[in-house]
C-alpha cells in the first residue's frame, strides 16, 4: 500500500470516528474546562503562544455549550448501556429530555435553550427528529408493555387506545389460529379408530350442551385479550431499576396472551450499540493466532463473554 492510500485510509477512519462519537467532542470540552488553567500555562508560558489562549468570552461560550449538551450525554449513556436497553425507554427519555430543557429548577439551563444559538439549534433538531413518537407503533407498544412506564408518558389518549386495539386484535387472531389447529393427540386418535365403549346414560348431557352454547355466545374469542389488557393496566407500576422481562416471566401465568407480545417487543434494543459491541468483541476474539475457531465455538465464546460477569 502506498503512503497516499495509507493517509486516505487514516483520514476516512478519523472522519467516521467523529461522526459516530459526537460525545467525544463533549468530553473534550469538559476536560478542557476542568484543566484550562494548566493548558493555558503550557501554551502561553512554556511555548510562548499567547494567540492560542482562549479569551474570557470564549471560555464562557464553552461553558454554555457544555451545559446545553450535558442532558444529551446522559441520554446517550442511558440508551447505550450494556443491560436493560429496551426500546421502551425511548419515549420516556425523550420526554425527560424535554422536561430538563424547560425545568423550573434550573433557570440558567432553561435560558440557554431559549437564547443561546447552540441551544436553539438543538431544540429545533430535537423537535424535527423526535416529533410524533407516540404515533410510532413499535415505540408506543414497547412503552405500554413495560411495567415500569405503561401509560405514564403518553400525552394523547387516542394513541393509547390505538395501540391497545392493535394488540388486542393481534392476540385475538393468534388465539383463533390456535383453536383451528388440532392437537397432536386428537390427530393420532383419528388414525387409530379405537373400539367404541358401550355408551352410558348421562342425564346431564343436554345441560352440558346448553352450557357450551351459552359460553360461545357470552365469551367470544376476544374476551381473554381484553381481560388481559385491562388487568395489566390496573396492576401497579414497578420501580424503574427492576427488569421488565423478569416481571413478565413471573407474571406469565396471569397474562398468558399478553406476555407473548411483551417478550416480542421488549427484546428489541433501543440502539444498535449493543450489537456493535458484539461485532467489536468478535474482531478481538478472532485473530491471526485464533483463525481456526469454528463458528459454533465463536458463538459460544461471544455468548459467554456477553452474558457472564
XYZ file of C-alpha atoms in Angstrom:
309
model
C 0.000 0.000 0.000
C 1.409 3.379 -0.989
C 1.723 6.263 1.510
C -1.115 8.166 -0.188
C -3.525 5.252 0.319
C -2.469 4.938 3.945
C -3.108 8.647 4.520
C -6.564 8.468 2.899
C -7.444 5.421 4.998
C -6.464 7.222 8.205
C -8.438 10.321 7.205
C -11.519 8.189 6.434
C -11.279 6.398 9.792
C -10.911 9.729 11.604
C -13.992 11.147 9.888
C -16.057 8.046 10.719
C -14.998 8.169 14.360
C -16.023 11.808 14.660
C -19.425 11.161 13.067
C -20.281 8.181 15.249
C -18.912 9.545 18.524
C -20.291 13.061 18.970
C -19.884 12.791 22.722
C -16.095 12.514 22.393
C -16.141 16.219 21.494
C -18.317 16.886 24.526
C -15.850 15.056 26.786
C -13.005 17.084 25.260
C -14.902 20.288 26.158
C -15.357 19.058 29.727
C -11.695 18.148 30.132
C -10.576 21.475 28.714
C -12.877 23.364 31.089
C -11.556 21.410 34.059
C -7.898 21.834 33.056
C -7.945 25.101 31.150
C -5.509 26.726 33.593
C -2.917 24.000 33.013
C -3.494 24.129 29.242
C -3.229 27.914 29.210
C 0.016 27.824 31.196
C 1.511 25.308 28.783
C 0.544 27.255 25.658
C 1.262 30.758 26.881
C 4.249 30.291 29.176
C 6.229 27.294 28.022
C 5.523 27.546 24.278
C 5.191 31.316 24.170
C 1.992 31.298 22.090
C -0.339 33.905 23.532
C -2.605 33.847 20.475
C -3.692 30.257 21.233
C -5.165 31.056 24.649
C -8.946 31.337 24.928
C -10.415 34.646 25.954
C -12.945 35.098 28.732
C -15.837 35.253 26.256
C -14.696 32.058 24.585
C -14.442 30.250 27.918
C -17.953 31.418 28.786
C -19.233 30.173 25.431
C -17.560 26.817 26.071
C -19.229 26.596 29.485
C -22.653 27.298 27.938
C -22.107 24.641 25.264
C -21.282 22.068 27.949
C -24.422 22.979 29.871
C -26.568 22.588 26.735
C -25.074 19.236 25.694
C -24.919 17.626 29.137
C -28.518 16.238 29.132
C -27.908 14.643 25.728
C -24.807 12.930 27.052
C -26.844 11.467 29.925
C -29.470 10.148 27.483
C -26.761 8.685 25.218
C -25.232 6.774 28.137
C -28.657 5.521 29.228
C -29.622 4.206 25.791
C -26.179 2.752 25.107
C -25.854 0.810 28.359
C -24.960 -2.871 28.398
C -28.175 -4.098 30.047
C -31.867 -3.151 30.029
C -31.644 -1.048 26.871
C -35.224 -1.865 25.873
C -36.967 0.039 23.123
C -39.495 1.091 25.757
C -37.044 3.661 27.132
C -37.047 5.870 24.049
C -40.312 7.760 24.661
C -39.735 8.293 28.433
C -36.169 9.506 27.885
C -37.167 11.972 25.161
C -39.936 13.271 27.448
C -37.421 13.605 30.290
C -35.009 15.406 27.962
C -37.661 17.953 27.029
C -38.561 18.420 30.685
C -34.900 19.032 31.506
C -34.751 21.758 28.856
C -37.591 23.696 30.463
C -37.077 22.720 34.085
C -38.077 25.361 36.611
C -35.369 24.108 38.969
C -32.538 25.156 36.610
C -33.234 28.662 35.312
C -29.766 29.007 33.775
C -30.104 25.907 31.584
C -33.669 26.848 30.621
C -32.491 30.288 29.498
C -29.716 28.771 27.382
C -32.216 26.701 25.380
C -34.175 29.887 24.689
C -31.381 32.359 23.846
C -28.042 30.571 23.219
C -27.581 29.712 19.481
C -26.496 26.150 20.178
C -29.455 25.647 22.500
C -31.891 26.925 19.880
C -30.402 24.660 17.202
C -30.526 21.615 19.494
C -34.172 22.295 20.323
C -35.073 22.642 16.641
C -33.358 19.396 15.686
C -34.902 17.538 18.618
C -38.394 18.660 17.575
C -37.738 17.746 13.964
C -36.271 14.305 14.603
C -38.361 13.072 17.549
C -41.785 14.538 16.865
C -44.727 12.128 16.934
C -43.004 9.306 18.815
C -46.321 8.181 20.300
C -47.695 7.545 16.807
C -44.912 5.071 16.009
C -46.435 1.728 16.915
C -43.261 -0.159 17.866
C -42.109 2.578 20.243
C -45.594 3.062 21.684
C -46.330 -0.626 22.232
C -42.909 -1.150 23.828
C -43.576 1.648 26.321
C -47.112 0.436 27.050
C -45.981 -3.145 27.700
C -43.161 -2.062 30.001
C -44.487 -2.363 33.581
C -42.186 0.496 34.614
C -43.918 3.041 32.335
C -47.264 1.819 30.869
C -49.398 4.936 30.113
C -47.362 7.463 32.116
C -45.622 9.147 29.167
C -48.488 9.260 26.671
C -49.915 12.711 26.015
C -52.624 11.747 23.519
C -55.140 9.168 24.801
C -56.056 8.370 21.208
C -52.589 6.880 20.700
C -53.056 4.652 23.763
C -56.406 3.397 22.504
C -54.963 2.699 19.063
C -52.077 0.673 20.471
C -54.391 -1.301 22.753
C -56.745 -2.056 19.864
C -53.924 -3.347 17.653
C -52.557 -5.508 20.463
C -55.962 -6.997 21.245
C -56.649 -7.720 17.579
C -53.302 -9.472 17.164
C -53.913 -11.571 20.294
C -57.408 -12.473 19.067
C -56.015 -13.559 15.713
C -53.408 -15.713 17.442
C -55.963 -17.366 19.732
C -58.234 -18.101 16.740
C -55.364 -19.726 14.807
C -54.500 -21.884 17.814
C -58.091 -23.098 18.053
C -58.134 -24.107 14.373
C -55.043 -26.339 14.698
C -55.990 -29.756 16.163
C -53.899 -31.142 18.968
C -51.456 -33.967 18.127
C -53.315 -36.366 20.421
C -56.551 -35.697 18.538
C -54.891 -36.358 15.172
C -53.425 -39.618 16.429
C -56.792 -40.688 17.818
C -58.403 -40.186 14.394
C -55.998 -42.627 12.748
C -56.193 -45.283 15.481
C -60.005 -45.622 15.462
C -60.241 -47.353 18.855
C -63.142 -49.577 19.723
C -66.079 -47.529 20.969
C -67.057 -48.429 24.545
C -70.640 -49.044 25.423
C -72.392 -45.672 25.788
C -73.705 -44.963 29.277
C -76.804 -42.987 30.103
C -75.956 -39.383 31.038
C -78.784 -37.274 32.372
C -76.632 -34.104 32.309
C -75.712 -34.354 28.626
C -78.364 -31.896 27.474
C -77.425 -29.479 30.239
C -73.753 -29.575 29.244
C -74.628 -28.845 25.619
C -76.697 -25.836 26.642
C -73.851 -24.500 28.805
C -71.398 -24.849 25.900
C -73.677 -22.863 23.623
C -74.068 -20.160 26.272
C -70.300 -19.901 26.698
C -69.838 -19.472 22.952
C -72.265 -16.548 22.942
C -71.288 -14.842 26.189
C -67.472 -15.270 25.917
C -66.226 -14.517 22.398
C -62.606 -15.088 21.421
C -61.544 -11.520 22.244
C -62.712 -11.645 25.856
C -59.400 -13.129 27.018
C -57.149 -10.476 25.383
C -59.417 -7.669 26.590
C -59.322 -9.007 30.138
C -55.540 -9.431 29.975
C -55.066 -5.836 28.808
C -57.433 -4.370 31.406
C -55.945 -6.337 34.299
C -52.390 -5.490 33.219
C -53.097 -1.749 33.132
C -54.726 -1.984 36.563
C -51.559 -3.516 38.025
C -49.245 -1.168 39.880
C -46.176 0.281 38.168
C -42.913 -1.321 39.248
C -39.710 0.501 40.238
C -37.529 1.899 37.465
C -34.480 -0.218 38.336
C -36.365 -3.528 38.054
C -36.105 -5.761 34.996
C -39.340 -5.681 32.926
C -38.601 -9.037 31.270
C -38.203 -10.688 34.646
C -41.530 -9.165 35.728
C -43.259 -10.657 32.698
C -41.654 -14.026 33.395
C -43.019 -14.002 36.934
C -46.496 -12.969 35.708
C -46.682 -15.172 32.609
C -49.487 -17.268 34.109
C -51.559 -14.188 34.936
C -51.293 -12.724 31.412
C -50.747 -15.721 29.089
C -51.603 -13.914 25.848
C -50.138 -10.512 26.628
C -46.806 -11.850 27.901
C -46.014 -13.254 24.444
C -46.409 -9.794 22.919
C -44.344 -8.263 25.726
C -41.435 -10.639 25.082
C -41.666 -9.904 21.367
C -41.420 -6.105 21.694
C -39.380 -5.633 24.883
C -36.482 -7.647 23.465
C -35.921 -5.001 20.782
C -32.849 -2.908 21.750
C -33.169 0.865 21.838
C -29.993 1.410 19.773
C -27.546 -0.575 17.655
C -24.745 -0.039 20.202
C -25.056 -3.492 21.880
C -24.794 -5.314 18.527
C -21.849 -3.129 17.512
C -20.116 -4.094 20.759
C -20.630 -7.762 19.903
C -19.027 -7.210 16.486
C -16.095 -5.475 18.148
C -15.635 -8.368 20.564
C -15.795 -10.809 17.679
C -12.986 -8.888 15.980
C -10.911 -9.128 19.163
C -11.685 -12.817 19.564
C -10.799 -13.928 16.025
C -7.172 -13.080 15.320
C -4.286 -14.474 13.295
C -3.440 -16.844 16.129
C -7.058 -17.994 16.578
C -8.203 -18.201 12.972
C -9.179 -21.897 13.187
C -12.082 -21.418 15.606
C -15.310 -22.940 14.339
C -18.493 -20.905 14.025
C -20.041 -22.828 16.899
C -17.154 -22.090 19.257
C -17.096 -18.408 18.268
C -20.822 -18.094 19.002
C -20.380 -19.871 22.329
C -17.455 -17.677 23.414
C -19.289 -14.496 22.408
C -22.384 -15.601 24.300
C -20.383 -16.327 27.445
C -18.475 -13.052 27.147
C -21.712 -11.101 26.765
C -23.795 -12.742 29.466
C -21.343 -13.718 32.215
C -19.944 -11.204 34.696
